[in-house]
mmCIF file of C-alpha atoms and ligand atoms in Angstrom:
data_model
loop_
_atom_site.group_PDB
_atom_site.id
_atom_site.type_symbol
_atom_site.label_atom_id
_atom_site.label_comp_id
_atom_site.label_asym_id
_atom_site.label_seq_id
_atom_site.Cartn_x
_atom_site.Cartn_y
_atom_site.Cartn_z
ATOM 1 C CA MET B 1 87.239 30.622 47.230
ATOM 2 C CA GLN B 2 83.466 30.144 47.089
ATOM 3 C CA ILE B 3 82.556 26.570 46.193
ATOM 4 C CA LYS B 4 79.223 24.816 46.396
ATOM 5 C CA LEU B 5 78.542 21.095 46.818
ATOM 6 C CA LEU B 6 75.933 19.102 44.967
ATOM 7 C CA ASP B 7 75.128 15.821 46.590
ATOM 8 C CA THR B 8 74.004 13.077 44.205
ATOM 9 C CA THR B 9 73.751 10.145 46.675
ATOM 10 C CA LEU B 10 70.087 9.658 45.725
ATOM 11 C CA ARG B 11 70.799 9.516 41.963
ATOM 12 C CA GLU B 12 74.431 8.571 41.340
ATOM 13 C CA GLY B 13 74.682 6.784 44.695
ATOM 14 C CA GLU B 14 71.738 4.589 43.954
ATOM 15 C CA GLN B 15 73.396 3.553 40.681
ATOM 16 C CA THR B 16 75.886 1.620 42.893
ATOM 17 C CA PRO B 17 75.662 -2.119 42.292
ATOM 18 C CA GLY B 18 73.619 -3.667 45.103
ATOM 19 C CA VAL B 19 72.016 -0.416 46.274
ATOM 20 C CA SER B 20 68.299 0.552 46.269
ATOM 21 C CA PHE B 21 66.994 2.973 48.860
ATOM 22 C CA THR B 22 63.394 2.980 50.068
ATOM 23 C CA VAL B 23 61.496 6.260 49.843
ATOM 24 C CA ASN B 24 61.712 6.637 53.643
ATOM 25 C CA GLU B 25 65.448 6.055 53.565
ATOM 26 C CA LYS B 26 65.804 8.765 50.878
ATOM 27 C CA ILE B 27 63.752 11.190 52.983
ATOM 28 C CA LYS B 28 66.136 10.568 55.972
ATOM 29 C CA ILE B 29 69.149 11.004 53.672
ATOM 30 C CA VAL B 30 67.809 14.368 52.420
ATOM 31 C CA LYS B 31 67.211 15.611 55.984
ATOM 32 C CA ALA B 32 70.739 14.652 56.981
ATOM 33 C CA LEU B 33 72.289 16.285 53.929
ATOM 34 C CA ASP B 34 70.230 19.433 54.488
ATOM 35 C CA ASP B 35 71.367 19.563 58.147
ATOM 36 C CA PHE B 36 74.979 19.191 56.949
ATOM 37 C CA GLY B 37 74.328 22.080 54.544
ATOM 38 C CA VAL B 38 75.017 20.819 51.034
ATOM 39 C CA ASP B 39 74.025 23.488 48.524
ATOM 40 C CA PHE B 40 72.243 21.273 45.953
ATOM 41 C CA ILE B 41 70.649 17.845 46.193
ATOM 42 C CA GLU B 42 69.997 15.744 43.095
ATOM 43 C CA LEU B 43 66.755 13.933 43.781
ATOM 44 C CA GLY B 44 66.850 11.276 41.051
ATOM 45 C CA HIS B 45 65.707 10.515 37.570
ATOM 46 C CA PRO B 46 61.988 9.879 37.664
ATOM 47 C CA ALA B 47 61.912 7.986 34.359
ATOM 48 C CA VAL B 48 64.001 5.182 35.774
ATOM 49 C CA SER B 49 61.387 3.437 37.944
ATOM 50 C CA PRO B 50 58.094 4.049 39.818
ATOM 51 C CA ASP B 51 59.743 3.996 43.284
ATOM 52 C CA ILE B 52 62.202 6.688 42.163
ATOM 53 C CA ARG B 53 59.328 8.771 40.765
ATOM 54 C CA ASP B 54 57.495 8.380 44.137
ATOM 55 C CA ALA B 55 60.642 9.427 46.118
ATOM 56 C CA VAL B 56 61.303 12.395 43.835
ATOM 57 C CA GLY B 57 57.670 13.529 44.375
ATOM 58 C CA GLN B 58 57.780 13.200 48.129
ATOM 59 C CA ILE B 59 61.183 14.908 48.406
ATOM 60 C CA ALA B 60 60.202 17.662 46.012
ATOM 61 C CA ALA B 61 57.458 18.592 48.506
ATOM 62 C CA MET B 62 59.910 18.784 51.483
ATOM 63 C CA GLU B 63 61.129 22.069 52.841
ATOM 64 C CA THR B 64 64.946 22.205 52.513
ATOM 65 C CA ARG B 65 67.672 24.797 52.554
ATOM 66 C CA SER B 66 69.426 22.865 49.807
ATOM 67 C CA GLU B 67 68.260 23.562 46.259
ATOM 68 C CA LYS B 68 66.644 20.647 44.551
ATOM 69 C CA LEU B 69 67.493 19.330 41.090
ATOM 70 C CA ILE B 70 65.875 16.542 39.049
ATOM 71 C CA HIS B 71 67.799 14.497 36.423
ATOM 72 C CA SER B 72 66.524 14.291 32.877
ATOM 73 C CA ARG B 73 67.617 13.002 29.483
ATOM 74 C CA ALA B 74 67.635 15.559 26.672
ATOM 75 C CA THR B 75 64.135 14.564 25.566
ATOM 76 C CA ARG B 76 60.916 16.505 25.757
ATOM 77 C CA SER B 77 59.125 13.762 27.635
ATOM 78 C CA ASP B 78 61.827 13.496 30.399
ATOM 79 C CA ILE B 79 61.945 17.335 30.638
ATOM 80 C CA GLU B 80 58.135 17.653 31.020
ATOM 81 C CA ASP B 81 58.234 14.854 33.548
ATOM 82 C CA ALA B 82 61.007 16.505 35.590
ATOM 83 C CA ILE B 83 59.389 19.950 35.472
ATOM 84 C CA SER B 84 56.079 18.534 36.695
ATOM 85 C CA PHE B 85 57.550 18.141 40.191
ATOM 86 C CA GLY B 86 57.962 21.875 40.571
ATOM 87 C CA VAL B 87 61.603 21.948 41.786
ATOM 88 C CA PRO B 88 63.762 24.952 40.784
ATOM 89 C CA TRP B 89 66.362 23.042 38.834
ATOM 90 C CA ILE B 90 66.476 20.269 36.232
ATOM 91 C CA GLY B 91 69.705 18.607 35.137
ATOM 92 C CA ILE B 92 69.616 17.689 31.430
ATOM 93 C CA PHE B 93 72.418 15.401 30.287
ATOM 94 C CA PHE B 94 73.625 14.215 26.902
ATOM 95 C CA GLY B 95 76.698 12.181 25.995
ATOM 96 C CA THR B 96 79.017 14.200 23.846
ATOM 97 C CA SER B 97 82.065 11.984 23.209
ATOM 98 C CA ASP B 98 82.497 10.228 19.867
ATOM 99 C CA LEU B 99 81.725 6.933 21.646
ATOM 100 C CA SER B 100 78.419 8.332 22.975
ATOM 101 C CA LEU B 101 77.433 9.914 19.668
ATOM 102 C CA GLU B 102 78.169 6.740 17.755
ATOM 103 C CA HIS B 103 76.987 3.949 20.080
ATOM 104 C CA LYS B 104 74.297 5.581 22.185
ATOM 105 C CA PHE B 105 72.695 7.949 19.692
ATOM 106 C CA GLY B 106 73.968 6.997 16.226
ATOM 107 C CA ILE B 107 74.151 10.678 15.223
ATOM 108 C CA ASP B 108 76.803 13.123 14.052
ATOM 109 C CA LYS B 109 78.082 16.216 15.943
ATOM 110 C CA GLN B 110 75.831 18.629 14.119
ATOM 111 C CA SER B 111 72.676 16.651 14.951
ATOM 112 C CA ALA B 112 73.856 16.402 18.572
ATOM 113 C CA LEU B 113 74.174 20.163 18.832
ATOM 114 C CA LEU B 114 70.643 20.551 17.459
ATOM 115 C CA ARG B 115 69.235 18.063 19.927
ATOM 116 C CA ILE B 116 70.985 19.772 22.849
ATOM 117 C CA ALA B 117 69.822 23.160 21.736
ATOM 118 C CA ASP B 118 66.247 21.927 21.220
ATOM 119 C CA ALA B 119 66.101 20.260 24.654
ATOM 120 C CA ILE B 120 67.467 23.324 26.544
ATOM 121 C CA THR B 121 65.354 25.814 24.615
ATOM 122 C CA TYR B 122 62.254 23.755 25.309
ATOM 123 C CA ALA B 123 62.992 23.331 29.002
ATOM 124 C CA LYS B 124 63.768 27.005 29.305
ATOM 125 C CA SER B 125 60.479 27.909 27.666
ATOM 126 C CA LEU B 126 58.774 26.042 30.532
ATOM 127 C CA GLY B 127 60.427 28.309 33.107
ATOM 128 C CA VAL B 128 62.977 26.355 35.045
ATOM 129 C CA ASN B 129 66.668 26.647 35.842
ATOM 130 C CA ILE B 130 68.824 24.295 33.829
ATOM 131 C CA ARG B 131 72.135 22.616 34.522
ATOM 132 C CA PHE B 132 73.247 21.027 31.289
ATOM 133 C CA THR B 133 75.741 18.156 31.622
ATOM 134 C CA ALA B 134 78.020 17.036 28.810
ATOM 135 C CA GLU B 135 78.280 13.349 29.756
ATOM 136 C CA ASP B 136 81.738 11.925 29.049
ATOM 137 C CA ALA B 137 83.012 15.514 28.605
ATOM 138 C CA SER B 138 86.575 14.433 29.509
ATOM 139 C CA ARG B 139 86.727 12.127 26.446
ATOM 140 C CA THR B 140 84.964 14.615 24.183
ATOM 141 C CA ASP B 141 86.956 16.320 21.443
ATOM 142 C CA MET B 142 87.808 19.723 22.967
ATOM 143 C CA ALA B 143 86.655 21.856 20.040
ATOM 144 C CA PHE B 144 83.354 20.033 20.032
ATOM 145 C CA LEU B 145 82.983 20.364 23.810
ATOM 146 C CA VAL B 146 83.377 24.125 23.437
ATOM 147 C CA ASP B 147 80.649 24.109 20.742
ATOM 148 C CA VAL B 148 78.447 22.089 23.094
ATOM 149 C CA ALA B 149 79.019 24.438 25.984
ATOM 150 C CA GLN B 150 78.443 27.534 23.880
ATOM 151 C CA ILE B 151 75.280 26.247 22.352
ATOM 152 C CA ALA B 152 74.023 25.207 25.784
ATOM 153 C CA GLU B 153 74.681 28.734 27.088
ATOM 154 C CA ARG B 154 73.068 30.360 24.036
ATOM 155 C CA SER B 155 70.019 28.133 24.362
ATOM 156 C CA GLY B 156 69.462 29.255 27.910
ATOM 157 C CA ALA B 157 71.276 26.769 30.209
ATOM 158 C CA ASP B 158 72.061 28.452 33.527
ATOM 159 C CA ARG B 159 74.968 26.167 34.337
ATOM 160 C CA PHE B 160 77.275 23.830 32.396
ATOM 161 C CA SER B 161 78.465 20.590 34.001
ATOM 162 C CA VAL B 162 81.616 18.829 32.901
ATOM 163 C CA ALA B 163 81.322 15.132 33.587
ATOM 164 C CA ASP B 164 84.377 12.883 33.859
ATOM 165 C CA THR B 165 82.088 9.939 33.410
ATOM 166 C CA VAL B 166 84.681 7.170 33.358
ATOM 167 C CA GLY B 167 87.143 8.820 35.692
ATOM 168 C CA ALA B 168 89.684 9.337 32.942
ATOM 169 C CA LEU B 169 91.041 12.650 34.141
ATOM 170 C CA ILE B 170 94.173 13.394 36.166
ATOM 171 C CA PRO B 171 94.340 16.613 38.158
ATOM 172 C CA GLU B 172 96.501 18.567 35.689
ATOM 173 C CA LYS B 173 94.073 17.715 32.848
ATOM 174 C CA THR B 174 91.131 18.682 35.017
ATOM 175 C CA THR B 175 92.742 22.050 35.633
ATOM 176 C CA ASN B 176 93.268 22.603 31.931
ATOM 177 C CA LEU B 177 89.810 21.430 30.998
ATOM 178 C CA ILE B 178 87.968 23.616 33.493
ATOM 179 C CA SER B 179 90.192 26.632 32.775
ATOM 180 C CA LYS B 180 89.505 26.245 29.082
ATOM 181 C CA MET B 181 85.767 25.975 29.586
ATOM 182 C CA LYS B 182 85.770 29.039 31.849
ATOM 183 C CA ASN B 183 87.347 31.016 29.040
ATOM 184 C CA GLU B 184 84.721 29.900 26.569
ATOM 185 C CA ILE B 185 81.469 30.431 28.494
ATOM 186 C CA SER B 186 80.270 32.788 31.169
ATOM 187 C CA ILE B 187 77.688 30.569 32.990
ATOM 188 C CA PRO B 188 78.902 28.814 36.165
ATOM 189 C CA ILE B 189 80.619 25.487 35.691
ATOM 190 C CA HIS B 190 79.936 22.311 37.608
ATOM 191 C CA PHE B 191 82.248 19.198 37.833
ATOM 192 C CA HIS B 192 81.170 15.576 38.193
ATOM 193 C CA GLY B 193 84.108 13.204 38.455
ATOM 194 C CA HIS B 194 84.267 9.437 38.791
ATOM 195 C CA ASN B 195 86.830 7.496 40.793
ATOM 196 C CA ASP B 196 87.891 4.786 38.393
ATOM 197 C CA LEU B 197 91.564 5.707 38.811
ATOM 198 C CA GLY B 198 91.227 6.738 42.479
ATOM 199 C CA LEU B 199 91.448 10.426 41.529
ATOM 200 C CA ALA B 200 87.883 11.623 41.994
ATOM 201 C CA THR B 201 88.602 13.775 45.048
ATOM 202 C CA ALA B 202 91.886 15.178 43.609
ATOM 203 C CA ASN B 203 90.045 16.033 40.388
ATOM 204 C CA ALA B 204 87.139 17.673 42.178
ATOM 205 C CA ILE B 205 89.613 19.870 44.142
ATOM 206 C CA ALA B 206 91.536 20.685 40.948
ATOM 207 C CA ALA B 207 88.231 21.630 39.269
ATOM 208 C CA ALA B 208 87.291 23.889 42.224
ATOM 209 C CA ASN B 209 90.730 25.545 42.004
ATOM 210 C CA ALA B 210 90.424 26.106 38.277
ATOM 211 C CA GLY B 211 87.104 27.888 38.749
ATOM 212 C CA ALA B 212 84.324 25.345 38.854
ATOM 213 C CA GLU B 213 81.641 26.771 41.114
ATOM 214 C CA VAL B 214 79.953 23.463 42.086
ATOM 215 C CA VAL B 215 81.442 19.991 42.532
ATOM 216 C CA ASP B 216 79.403 16.789 42.729
ATOM 217 C CA VAL B 217 79.843 14.458 45.659
ATOM 218 C CA SER B 218 78.001 11.543 47.272
ATOM 219 C CA ILE B 219 78.052 10.221 50.818
ATOM 220 C CA ASN B 220 80.967 7.786 51.122
ATOM 221 C CA GLY B 221 81.613 8.459 47.397
ATOM 222 C CA ILE B 222 79.151 5.753 46.274
ATOM 223 C CA GLY B 223 78.077 5.612 42.629
ATOM 224 C CA GLU B 224 78.477 3.626 39.419
ATOM 225 C CA ARG B 225 81.507 1.305 39.467
ATOM 226 C CA CYS B 226 84.136 2.934 41.796
ATOM 227 C CA GLY B 227 81.810 5.864 42.605
ATOM 228 C CA ILE B 228 82.546 9.580 42.657
ATOM 229 C CA ALA B 229 84.184 12.057 45.007
ATOM 230 C CA SER B 230 83.224 11.665 48.637
ATOM 231 C CA LEU B 231 81.318 14.343 50.512
ATOM 232 C CA ALA B 232 83.601 13.966 53.565
ATOM 233 C CA GLU B 233 86.860 14.265 51.647
ATOM 234 C CA VAL B 234 85.860 17.168 49.424
ATOM 235 C CA SER B 235 84.153 19.174 52.183
ATOM 236 C CA VAL B 236 86.964 18.681 54.703
ATOM 237 C CA ILE B 237 89.691 19.492 52.118
ATOM 238 C CA LEU B 238 87.860 22.639 50.975
ATOM 239 C CA LYS B 239 87.154 23.813 54.516
ATOM 240 C CA THR B 240 90.466 22.980 56.173
ATOM 241 C CA GLN B 241 92.960 23.402 53.330
ATOM 242 C CA TYR B 242 91.332 26.186 51.373
ATOM 243 C CA ASN B 243 89.261 27.952 54.065
ATOM 244 C CA VAL B 244 86.121 28.087 51.909
ATOM 245 C CA ALA B 245 83.435 30.082 53.664
ATOM 246 C CA ASN B 246 80.532 27.624 53.257
ATOM 247 C CA ASP B 247 78.314 26.806 56.110
ATOM 248 C CA TRP B 248 78.874 23.052 56.156
ATOM 249 C CA ASN B 249 78.582 21.215 59.436
ATOM 250 C CA LEU B 250 81.627 18.887 59.306
ATOM 251 C CA SER B 251 80.732 17.406 62.695
ATOM 252 C CA LEU B 252 77.849 15.618 61.006
ATOM 253 C CA LEU B 253 80.030 13.800 58.445
ATOM 254 C CA ILE B 254 80.630 10.740 60.613
ATOM 255 C CA GLN B 255 76.897 10.364 61.227
ATOM 256 C CA LEU B 256 76.130 10.692 57.520
ATOM 257 C CA SER B 257 78.823 8.176 56.661
ATOM 258 C CA ARG B 258 77.604 5.574 59.223
ATOM 259 C CA MET B 259 74.050 6.036 58.016
ATOM 260 C CA MET B 260 75.139 5.452 54.444
ATOM 261 C CA GLU B 261 77.146 2.328 55.393
ATOM 262 C CA GLU B 262 73.944 0.974 56.992
ATOM 263 C CA LYS B 263 71.518 1.959 54.191
ATOM 264 C CA SER B 264 73.818 1.033 51.279
ATOM 265 C CA GLY B 265 75.198 -2.140 52.830
ATOM 266 C CA ILE B 266 78.640 -0.960 51.725
ATOM 267 C CA SER B 267 81.198 -0.583 54.563
ATOM 268 C CA ASN B 268 83.940 2.036 54.575
ATOM 269 C CA ARG B 269 87.451 0.713 54.399
ATOM 270 C CA LEU B 270 89.096 0.704 57.863
ATOM 271 C CA ASN B 271 91.615 3.215 56.551
ATOM 272 C CA GLN B 272 89.035 5.403 54.733
ATOM 273 C CA PRO B 273 90.135 9.063 55.003
ATOM 274 C CA ILE B 274 88.253 11.196 57.543
ATOM 275 C CA VAL B 275 85.447 8.743 58.377
ATOM 276 C CA GLY B 276 87.256 5.371 58.649
ATOM 277 C CA PRO B 277 87.928 3.866 62.085
ATOM 278 C CA HIS B 278 91.714 4.160 61.517
ATOM 279 C CA ALA B 279 91.699 7.730 60.325
ATOM 280 C CA PHE B 280 92.876 9.014 63.720
ATOM 281 C CA THR B 281 94.362 5.800 65.200
ATOM 282 C CA HIS B 282 98.069 5.822 66.032
ATOM 283 C CA LYS B 283 100.193 2.770 66.577
ATOM 284 C CA SER B 284 103.985 2.808 66.349
ATOM 285 C CA GLY B 285 106.033 4.022 69.291
ATOM 286 C CA LEU B 286 107.595 6.885 67.497
ATOM 287 C CA HIS B 287 104.270 8.260 66.375
ATOM 288 C CA THR B 288 102.371 7.762 69.603
ATOM 289 C CA ARG B 289 105.182 9.400 71.628
ATOM 290 C CA ALA B 290 104.954 12.461 69.404
ATOM 291 C CA VAL B 291 101.153 12.512 69.335
ATOM 292 C CA LEU B 292 100.995 12.393 73.144
ATOM 293 C CA LYS B 293 103.144 15.546 73.143
ATOM 294 C CA ASP B 294 101.350 17.253 70.273
ATOM 295 C CA PRO B 295 98.669 15.510 68.189
ATOM 296 C CA LYS B 296 99.520 17.688 65.157
ATOM 297 C CA SER B 297 102.761 15.697 64.885
ATOM 298 C CA TYR B 298 100.877 12.976 63.046
ATOM 299 C CA GLU B 299 97.404 14.416 62.299
ATOM 300 C CA VAL B 300 96.584 16.598 59.317
ATOM 301 C CA ILE B 301 93.327 17.799 60.999
ATOM 302 C CA PRO B 302 92.112 17.483 64.586
ATOM 303 C CA PRO B 303 89.647 14.586 64.900
ATOM 304 C CA ASP B 304 87.091 16.609 66.872
ATOM 305 C CA ILE B 305 86.235 18.815 63.904
ATOM 306 C CA VAL B 306 84.699 15.794 62.252
ATOM 307 C CA ASN B 307 83.475 14.305 65.520
ATOM 308 C CA GLN B 308 85.995 11.482 65.422
ATOM 309 C CA GLU B 309 88.143 10.334 68.360
ATOM 310 C CA ARG B 310 91.887 9.975 68.541
ATOM 311 C CA LYS B 311 92.893 6.421 69.466
ATOM 312 C CA ILE B 312 96.278 4.998 70.447
ATOM 313 C CA ILE B 313 96.530 1.325 70.166
ATOM 314 C CA ILE B 314 99.161 -0.928 71.829
ATOM 315 C CA ASP B 315 100.904 -3.793 70.212
ATOM 316 C CA LYS B 316 104.476 -4.882 69.377
ATOM 317 C CA TYR B 317 105.137 -1.521 67.622
ATOM 318 C CA THR B 318 104.270 0.276 70.839
ATOM 319 C CA GLY B 319 106.593 2.467 72.921
ATOM 320 C CA LYS B 320 106.862 3.004 76.667
ATOM 321 C CA GLU B 321 105.029 6.357 76.500
ATOM 322 C CA ALA B 322 101.842 4.751 75.103
ATOM 323 C CA VAL B 323 101.936 2.062 77.740
ATOM 324 C CA ALA B 324 102.427 4.611 80.488
ATOM 325 C CA ASP B 325 99.648 6.782 79.084
ATOM 326 C CA ARG B 326 97.245 3.803 78.911
ATOM 327 C CA LEU B 327 98.019 2.821 82.517
ATOM 328 C CA SER B 328 97.394 6.380 83.626
ATOM 329 C CA GLN B 329 94.027 6.424 81.792
ATOM 330 C CA LEU B 330 93.175 3.248 83.615
ATOM 331 C CA ASN B 331 94.111 5.034 86.927
ATOM 332 C CA ILE B 332 96.927 2.495 87.506
ATOM 333 C CA PRO B 333 99.997 4.103 89.129
ATOM 334 C CA SER B 334 103.117 3.027 87.222
ATOM 335 C CA THR B 335 106.828 3.052 87.680
ATOM 336 C CA GLU B 336 109.509 3.152 85.019
ATOM 337 C CA PRO B 337 110.585 -0.474 85.540
ATOM 338 C CA MET B 338 107.018 -1.639 85.468
ATOM 339 C CA VAL B 339 106.336 0.146 82.140
ATOM 340 C CA GLU B 340 109.575 -1.276 80.743
ATOM 341 C CA SER B 341 108.622 -4.780 81.771
ATOM 342 C CA ILE B 342 105.143 -4.508 80.267
ATOM 343 C CA THR B 343 106.538 -3.109 77.007
ATOM 344 C CA ASP B 344 109.060 -5.971 76.812
ATOM 345 C CA GLN B 345 106.334 -8.535 77.351
ATOM 346 C CA ILE B 346 104.116 -6.990 74.638
ATOM 347 C CA LYS B 347 107.045 -6.994 72.161
ATOM 348 C CA SER B 348 107.914 -10.565 73.015
ATOM 349 C CA ASN B 349 104.347 -11.783 72.312
ATOM 350 C CA PRO B 350 103.539 -10.370 68.909
ATOM 351 C CA LYS B 351 99.993 -10.655 67.593
ATOM 352 C CA SER B 352 97.951 -8.854 65.017
ATOM 353 C CA ASP B 353 95.102 -7.657 67.319
ATOM 354 C CA PRO B 354 95.863 -4.719 69.584
ATOM 355 C CA ILE B 355 96.481 -5.433 73.244
ATOM 356 C CA THR B 356 93.303 -5.080 75.292
ATOM 357 C CA ASP B 357 93.207 -3.354 78.654
ATOM 358 C CA LEU B 358 92.772 -6.695 80.384
ATOM 359 C CA GLU B 359 95.833 -8.134 78.637
ATOM 360 C CA LEU B 360 97.784 -5.019 79.593
ATOM 361 C CA ILE B 361 96.845 -5.491 83.288
ATOM 362 C CA ASN B 362 97.790 -9.144 83.098
ATOM 363 C CA PHE B 363 101.336 -8.110 82.089
ATOM 364 C CA ILE B 364 101.758 -6.127 85.330
HETATM 365 N N1 COA R 401 69.366 12.283 26.163
HETATM 366 C C1 COA R 401 68.405 11.923 25.246
HETATM 367 N N2 COA R 401 68.226 10.653 24.961
HETATM 368 C C2 COA R 401 68.905 9.737 25.631
HETATM 369 C C3 COA R 401 69.917 10.074 26.519
HETATM 370 C C4 COA R 401 70.078 11.411 26.789
HETATM 371 N N3 COA R 401 71.001 11.785 27.636
HETATM 372 N N4 COA R 401 70.473 8.958 26.985
HETATM 373 C C5 COA R 401 69.882 7.914 26.416
HETATM 374 N N5 COA R 401 68.969 8.413 25.539
HETATM 375 C C6 COA R 401 68.056 7.656 24.730
HETATM 376 C C7 COA R 401 68.760 6.566 23.877
HETATM 377 O O1 COA R 401 69.307 7.061 22.746
HETATM 378 C C8 COA R 401 67.640 5.656 23.598
HETATM 379 O O2 COA R 401 66.889 6.197 22.555
HETATM 380 P P1 COA R 401 66.114 5.282 21.498
HETATM 381 O O3 COA R 401 65.090 4.603 22.280
HETATM 382 O O4 COA R 401 65.564 6.269 20.508
HETATM 383 O O5 COA R 401 67.164 4.371 20.946
HETATM 384 C C9 COA R 401 66.786 5.792 24.825
HETATM 385 O O6 COA R 401 67.175 6.972 25.559
HETATM 386 C C10 COA R 401 67.024 4.672 25.804
HETATM 387 O O7 COA R 401 65.836 4.542 26.302
HETATM 388 P P2 COA R 401 65.380 3.136 26.829
HETATM 389 O O8 COA R 401 65.834 2.068 25.888
HETATM 390 O O9 COA R 401 64.014 3.263 27.245
HETATM 391 O O10 COA R 401 66.393 3.111 28.041
HETATM 392 P P3 COA R 401 66.376 2.195 29.274
HETATM 393 O O11 COA R 401 64.997 1.759 29.639
HETATM 394 O O12 COA R 401 67.510 1.253 29.122
HETATM 395 O O13 COA R 401 66.814 3.323 30.335
HETATM 396 C C11 COA R 401 66.706 5.112 31.803
HETATM 397 C C12 COA R 401 66.114 4.520 30.583
HETATM 398 C C13 COA R 401 65.859 6.300 32.255
HETATM 399 C C14 COA R 401 66.683 4.128 32.915
HETATM 400 C C15 COA R 401 68.126 5.478 31.523
HETATM 401 O O14 COA R 401 68.172 6.706 30.903
HETATM 402 C C16 COA R 401 69.041 5.527 32.751
HETATM 403 O O15 COA R 401 69.638 4.579 33.089
HETATM 404 N N6 COA R 401 69.129 6.713 33.409
HETATM 405 C C17 COA R 401 70.060 6.955 34.461
HETATM 406 C C18 COA R 401 71.492 6.895 33.939
HETATM 407 C C19 COA R 401 72.199 8.157 34.236
HETATM 408 O O16 COA R 401 71.675 9.000 34.857
HETATM 409 N N7 COA R 401 73.466 8.178 33.861
HETATM 410 C C20 COA R 401 74.328 9.277 34.174
HETATM 411 C C21 COA R 401 74.262 10.405 33.278
HETATM 412 S S1 COA R 401 75.172 11.832 33.839
HETATM 413 ZN ZN1 ZN R 402 78.243 9.832 37.282
#
């Protein structure tokens, strides 16, 4: 399977409540994403604000391996604006669900098709690659979505993006939707999925399996409301469970994630998959005993491939093996009765924080 990742931390990610990156922060984020090896980076929507315009301009001039894309409404002024930065791709979006047509645009389906065709034809005449996104595609009438995709392709769009804008999809529906679109058009398909029902990653993987060539992600999954699929989850799943051949440096994920926590002010959950502090931390006796023999017993992937460390914590759930292992790491010779006595004392003094090394020594 050959799948590409488009990172939209700078555009979607900055739409997170409470988040605004400085231009310098954006430049650092782009360098880190480029080092990781994402295939596309969405730089932003210049029409939104002067600082975004400034950032888009500065990043457009940077040398990157990742291909750059600028976001644009389906209007001639946004398109001219986006193209003026000289990047290879522009992403034109237009809401296609009945809700969008009625409330955002106040137009009927036929007029929407004409506007989409006009915008794409115009942008194409200016000589740029176009990704056209049907915003709210997942709640768009299927027959109309096919019309939209086909008119986008006929008008010159190079790629068609299916947006699950409110995170309404479940994986089976994603599979059907992407498979259907693949049968109707021949340009590559992208998938942009929100996490409102906690299914963004599952839907991104389903889309990839059904034939989407590019899936959108952001660092730590930040974005409007509950965000979108996370770079760490999608890249690790695709690499380790599907063996995709892409040249992504998974060992940089933890660094990217920490950087985003700092710059966005939004902390990961402790139990966040892959990048959370608990992702490779083992606690109960039964688990730790098995992990000490073979880590695979309770780990889906080895922590070192994402530059994380395996931890074994000690508390009332602990078993003798974990206590003996900790003592040995502390270079303290132990005997069976000593380990048993320490374990008994730990279990008889339950507390929520793990036992520290000092507390462990005090139990000897
Ligand atoms: N294509 C064409 N026109 C669009 C559009 C689209 N995709 N989306 C909105 N518009 C039009 C609206 O119909 C409205 O037109 P009108 O003025 O004729 O009624 C106009 O844009 C809204 O413009 P304005 O009132 O100036 O909007 P704003 O100042 O509230 O917001 C932006 C302008 C640029 C900030 C806004 O487009 C934005 O928030 N962009 C980022 C959002 C985004 O990217 N969403 C994800 C999409 S995948
Ligand atoms: Zn979005």
